[in-house]
Amino acid sequence: MTAESMLFNGAILAPILILVGLAWGFLLLKIQGGEPE
């Protein structure tokens, strides 16, 4: 794998991972905060 392909893959995966992380964190907060035990 060349450096260019690694950078290209990173540029695609990084925003996806960030969006998934934000969505997952928001979902957990919504579940924990929206349904108090």
CSV table of C-alpha atoms in Angstrom, one decimal:
chain,number,residue,atom,x,y,z
A,1,MET,CA,0.0,0.0,0.0
A,2,THR,CA,1.5,3.3,-1.0
A,3,ALA,CA,1.5,6.5,1.1
A,4,GLU,CA,-0.9,8.1,-1.3
A,5,SER,CA,-3.5,5.4,-0.9
A,6,MET,CA,-3.1,5.4,2.9
A,7,LEU,CA,-3.7,9.2,2.9
A,8,PHE,CA,-6.7,8.8,0.6
A,9,ASN,CA,-8.2,6.0,2.8
A,10,GLY,CA,-7.5,8.0,5.9
A,11,ALA,CA,-9.2,11.1,4.4
A,12,ILE,CA,-12.3,8.9,3.8
A,13,LEU,CA,-12.3,6.9,7.0
A,14,ALA,CA,-11.5,9.8,9.4
A,15,PRO,CA,-14.8,11.8,8.9
A,16,ILE,CA,-16.8,8.6,8.9
A,17,LEU,CA,-15.3,7.4,12.2
A,18,ILE,CA,-15.9,10.9,13.7
A,19,LEU,CA,-19.5,11.0,12.6
A,20,VAL,CA,-20.1,7.4,13.9
A,21,GLY,CA,-18.5,8.4,17.2
A,22,LEU,CA,-20.6,11.5,17.6
A,23,ALA,CA,-23.8,9.7,16.7
A,24,TRP,CA,-23.0,6.8,19.1
A,25,GLY,CA,-22.1,9.3,21.9
A,26,PHE,CA,-25.3,11.3,21.3
A,27,LEU,CA,-27.4,8.2,21.2
A,28,LEU,CA,-26.0,7.0,24.6
A,29,LEU,CA,-26.5,10.4,26.1
A,30,LYS,CA,-30.1,10.5,24.8
A,31,ILE,CA,-30.8,7.0,26.1
A,32,GLN,CA,-29.3,7.8,29.5
A,33,GLY,CA,-30.7,11.3,29.9
A,34,GLY,CA,-34.1,10.7,28.2
A,35,GLU,CA,-35.1,7.6,30.3
A,36,PRO,CA,-34.1,8.1,33.9
A,37,GLU,CA,-34.2,5.0,36.0
